[in-house]
Coordinates of N, CA, C and O in Angstrom, one line a residue:
V26 N 112.4 112.3 120.3 CA 111.5 111.7 119.1 C 110.4 111.8 119.5 O 109.8 111.1 120.0
Q27 N 109.0 112.6 118.8 CA 108.5 112.3 118.8 C 107.0 112.2 118.3 O 107.4 112.4 117.2
L28 N 106.8 110.9 118.3 CA 105.3 110.9 116.7 C 104.2 111.6 117.3 O 103.6 111.1 118.5
D29 N 103.4 111.9 116.1 CA 102.2 113.1 116.0 C 101.3 112.0 115.5 O 101.0 113.0 114.4
I30 N 100.3 111.2 117.0 CA 99.6 110.5 115.4 C 98.5 111.4 115.2 O 97.8 110.8 113.2
S31 N 98.3 112.4 115.8 CA 96.8 113.7 114.7 C 97.3 114.2 113.7 O 97.0 113.9 112.5
R32 N 98.9 114.3 113.9 CA 98.9 114.9 112.2 C 99.7 114.4 111.6 O 99.7 114.7 109.6
C33 N 100.4 113.2 112.2 CA 101.0 112.0 111.0 C 102.7 112.4 110.6 O 102.6 112.5 109.5
S34 N 102.9 113.0 111.5 CA 104.1 113.4 111.2 C 105.5 113.2 112.9 O 104.8 112.7 113.6
L35 N 106.3 113.1 112.8 CA 107.5 112.8 113.5 C 108.4 114.1 113.7 O 108.6 114.9 112.8
S36 N 108.6 114.1 115.1 CA 109.6 115.4 115.4 C 110.6 115.2 116.5 O 110.9 114.2 117.3
Y37 N 111.3 115.9 115.7 CA 112.6 116.0 116.7 C 113.8 117.8 116.8 O 113.8 118.2 115.8
E38 N 114.0 118.5 117.9 CA 113.9 119.1 118.4 C 114.0 120.6 117.6 O 114.5 121.2 117.0
G39 N 112.4 120.5 116.9 CA 112.1 121.3 116.1 C 111.4 121.9 114.9 O 110.9 122.1 114.1
H40 N 112.3 120.4 114.8 CA 112.1 119.9 113.2 C 110.9 119.0 113.1 O 111.1 117.5 113.6
S41 N 110.2 118.5 112.0 CA 109.3 117.7 111.3 C 109.1 117.4 109.7 O 110.0 117.9 109.6
V42 N 109.0 115.4 110.1 CA 109.0 115.4 109.2 C 107.4 115.2 108.6 O 106.5 114.1 109.6
E43 N 106.6 114.7 107.5 CA 105.2 114.1 106.9 C 105.2 112.7 106.9 O 105.7 112.5 106.3
L44 N 104.9 112.2 108.0 CA 105.0 110.5 107.5 C 103.5 109.9 106.5 O 102.2 110.6 106.4
T45 N 104.1 109.0 105.5 CA 102.2 108.8 105.3 C 101.5 107.4 106.1 O 102.7 107.2 106.8
K46 N 100.3 107.3 105.6 CA 99.9 106.2 106.5 C 100.6 105.4 107.4 O 100.2 104.8 107.8
N47 N 101.6 104.7 106.0 CA 102.2 102.7 106.0 C 103.1 103.5 107.2 O 103.1 102.3 108.1
E48 N 104.1 104.6 107.0 CA 105.1 105.0 108.0 C 104.8 105.0 109.2 O 105.2 105.1 110.2
M49 N 103.5 106.1 109.1 CA 103.1 105.7 110.7 C 103.0 105.1 111.6 O 102.9 104.7 112.4
K50 N 102.3 104.3 111.1 CA 101.8 102.6 111.7 C 102.6 102.6 111.9 O 102.6 101.1 112.9
I51 N 104.1 101.7 110.9 CA 104.9 101.3 112.0 C 105.7 102.4 112.8 O 105.6 101.3 113.4
L52 N 106.1 102.9 112.2 CA 106.3 103.5 113.9 C 105.9 103.6 114.7 O 105.9 103.1 116.0
H53 N 103.9 103.5 115.1 CA 103.4 103.4 115.8 C 103.7 102.2 116.5 O 103.1 102.0 118.1
L54 N 104.0 101.3 115.5 CA 103.8 100.1 116.7 C 105.3 100.3 118.0 O 104.7 99.1 118.2
L55 N 105.7 100.3 116.6 CA 107.2 100.6 117.4 C 107.4 101.3 117.9 O 107.6 100.5 119.7
F56 N 106.7 102.2 118.4 CA 106.7 103.3 119.9 C 105.6 102.4 120.6 O 106.1 102.8 121.9
C57 N 104.7 101.7 120.2 CA 103.8 101.2 121.9 C 105.5 99.6 122.3 O 104.7 99.5 122.9
H58 N 106.3 99.3 121.7 CA 107.0 97.8 121.9 C 108.4 98.8 122.7 O 109.0 98.5 121.8
P59 N 108.7 100.7 123.2 CA 109.5 100.5 123.6 C 111.2 99.6 123.6 O 110.4 98.9 125.0
G60 N 112.1 99.1 123.4 CA 113.0 98.6 123.7 C 113.1 97.2 123.1 O 113.6 96.7 123.5
E61 N 111.7 97.5 122.3 CA 111.1 95.5 122.2 C 111.6 95.6 121.0 O 111.1 96.1 120.0
F62 N 112.0 94.3 120.1 CA 112.1 93.9 119.1 C 110.3 93.6 118.7 O 110.4 92.3 118.4
V63 N 110.0 94.2 118.1 CA 108.9 93.5 116.5 C 109.8 93.3 115.2 O 109.7 92.9 114.9
A64 N 108.9 91.3 115.6 CA 109.0 90.9 114.0 C 108.3 91.3 113.0 O 107.1 92.3 112.2
R65 N 109.3 91.2 111.8 CA 108.7 91.5 110.5 C 108.1 91.0 110.0 O 106.5 91.9 109.4
M66 N 106.8 89.9 110.6 CA 106.0 89.2 109.9 C 104.0 90.2 110.8 O 103.7 90.1 110.2
D67 N 105.0 90.5 112.3 CA 103.9 91.8 113.2 C 103.8 92.5 112.2 O 102.6 92.7 112.4
L68 N 105.2 94.0 112.0 CA 105.0 94.8 110.8 C 103.6 94.3 109.9 O 102.9 95.1 109.9
I69 N 104.1 93.5 109.1 CA 103.5 93.0 107.6 C 101.4 92.6 108.4 O 101.3 93.5 107.2
E70 N 101.2 92.1 109.1 CA 100.4 91.7 109.6 C 99.8 93.0 109.8 O 98.6 93.2 109.4
Y71 N 99.8 93.7 110.8 CA 99.9 94.9 111.0 C 99.5 95.7 110.2 O 98.2 96.7 109.9
L72 N 100.4 95.8 109.1 CA 99.6 96.2 108.2 C 99.0 96.5 107.0 O 98.0 97.0 106.5
W73 N 98.5 95.1 106.5 CA 98.1 95.4 105.5 C 97.2 93.5 105.9 O 96.6 93.0 105.1
E74 N 97.4 93.4 107.6 CA 96.1 92.4 107.7 C 96.1 91.2 107.2 O 95.7 89.8 107.6
N75 N 97.1 90.6 106.3 CA 97.1 89.5 104.9 C 98.4 89.2 104.7 O 98.9 90.1 103.5
Q76 N 99.6 89.3 105.1 CA 100.7 89.4 104.7 C 100.8 87.9 103.0 O 102.1 87.8 102.7
I77 N 100.1 87.3 103.2 CA 100.0 86.5 102.2 C 100.6 87.2 100.2 O 101.0 86.7 99.8
F78 N 99.6 88.3 100.3 CA 100.2 89.1 99.0 C 100.7 90.2 99.4 O 101.2 90.9 98.0
I79 N 102.2 90.5 99.9 CA 102.5 91.6 100.2 C 104.0 90.6 100.1 O 104.4 90.0 100.6
D80 N 104.8 91.4 99.7 CA 106.3 91.3 99.2 C 107.1 91.5 100.7 O 106.8 92.9 100.7
D81 N 107.4 90.4 101.0 CA 108.6 90.7 102.1 C 109.1 92.0 102.0 O 109.7 92.9 102.8
N82 N 109.6 92.5 100.6 CA 111.1 93.6 100.3 C 109.9 95.0 100.3 O 110.1 96.2 100.7
T83 N 108.7 94.8 100.5 CA 108.4 96.4 100.6 C 107.7 96.6 102.3 O 107.8 97.6 102.5
L84 N 108.4 96.3 102.7 CA 108.5 96.5 104.8 C 109.3 96.8 104.6 O 110.3 98.1 105.0
S85 N 110.8 96.4 103.2 CA 112.0 96.9 103.7 C 112.1 98.5 103.4 O 112.9 99.1 103.5
V86 N 111.7 98.7 102.2 CA 111.3 99.9 101.1 C 110.3 100.9 102.5 O 111.1 101.7 102.2
H87 N 109.4 101.1 102.8 CA 109.2 101.4 103.6 C 110.0 102.0 104.8 O 110.2 102.9 105.4
M88 N 110.9 100.6 105.3 CA 111.8 101.3 106.6 C 113.1 102.3 106.0 O 113.6 103.3 107.1
T89 N 113.5 102.1 104.9 CA 114.4 102.9 104.0 C 114.3 104.3 104.3 O 114.3 105.3 104.4
R90 N 112.6 104.5 103.5 CA 111.6 105.9 103.4 C 111.6 106.5 105.2 O 111.9 107.6 104.7
I91 N 111.6 105.9 106.2 CA 111.3 106.2 107.0 C 112.4 106.8 107.9 O 113.1 107.9 108.4
R92 N 113.3 105.8 107.8 CA 115.5 106.4 108.4 C 115.6 107.7 106.9 O 116.2 108.7 108.0
E93 N 115.6 107.4 105.9 CA 115.5 109.2 105.0 C 115.1 110.4 105.2 O 115.4 111.4 105.8
K94 N 113.8 110.1 106.4 CA 113.2 111.3 106.8 C 113.7 111.3 107.9 O 114.0 112.6 107.8
M95 N 114.1 110.4 108.9 CA 114.0 110.9 110.2 C 115.9 111.4 110.0 O 116.5 111.6 110.4
R96 N 116.9 111.0 109.0 CA 118.1 111.9 108.6 C 117.5 113.7 108.5 O 118.6 114.5 108.8
T97 N 116.5 114.0 107.2 CA 116.5 114.9 107.4 C 115.6 116.2 108.5 O 116.3 117.4 108.1
I98 N 115.8 115.3 109.2 CA 115.1 115.8 110.8 C 117.0 116.0 111.9 O 116.0 116.4 112.9
G99 N 117.1 115.1 111.2 CA 118.4 115.1 112.4 C 118.4 113.4 112.9 O 119.7 113.5 114.1
V100 N 117.6 112.6 112.9 CA 117.8 111.5 113.8 C 118.2 110.4 112.6 O 118.3 110.1 111.7
C101 N 119.3 110.0 113.4 CA 119.6 108.8 113.3 C 120.0 107.3 114.0 O 120.7 107.9 115.2
N102 N 120.6 106.5 113.3 CA 119.8 105.3 114.0 C 118.6 104.9 115.2 O 119.6 104.6 116.8
F103 N 117.9 105.4 115.1 CA 116.8 105.4 116.1 C 116.1 104.0 115.3 O 115.8 103.3 117.4
V104 N 116.4 104.0 114.6 CA 115.2 102.6 114.6 C 116.4 101.6 114.4 O 117.4 101.2 113.5
E105 N 117.1 99.8 115.5 CA 117.5 99.0 115.1 C 116.3 98.6 114.2 O 115.7 97.8 115.0
T106 N 117.6 97.7 113.4 CA 117.4 96.3 112.9 C 117.9 95.0 113.5 O 119.2 95.4 113.0
K107 N 117.7 94.2 113.8 CA 118.5 93.3 114.2 C 118.0 91.4 113.3 O 116.6 91.5 113.0
R108 N 118.9 91.2 112.8 CA 118.9 90.3 111.2 C 117.9 88.8 112.7 O 118.1 88.2 113.3
G109 N 116.9 88.2 112.5 CA 116.6 87.1 112.4 C 115.2 87.9 113.7 O 114.8 86.8 114.6
M110 N 114.9 88.8 114.4 CA 114.5 89.4 115.5 C 113.1 90.2 114.6 O 112.4 90.5 115.6
G111 N 114.1 91.5 113.7 CA 112.8 92.4 113.5 C 113.5 93.8 114.1 O 114.8 94.2 113.2
Y112 N 112.4 94.6 113.9 CA 113.1 96.2 114.3 C 112.5 96.3 115.8 O 111.8 96.0 115.9
R113 N 113.0 96.9 116.4 CA 112.6 98.4 117.4 C 113.7 100.0 117.7 O 114.8 100.2 116.5
V114 N 112.3 100.5 118.6 CA 113.2 101.8 118.7 C 113.5 101.9 120.2 O 112.8 101.1 121.0

């Protein structure tokens, strides 16, 4: 799985999908910490810089959309979720 920051896209085995700005930022932070869990609060702060105004569900919606896009190019179970820990690739 390759993340192309300049094109704001994700590719796998010749297939690619475009990402929104926030989807790109989420994946970029996860890719910067491979194998490590990134806490939800860390992602929220990275995306919106001020977690006070963001509903916790907003990040979940973005993660669902990322996973749907990944499935369209044949990538399943790439992003792992662990309750109380966060997300990792």
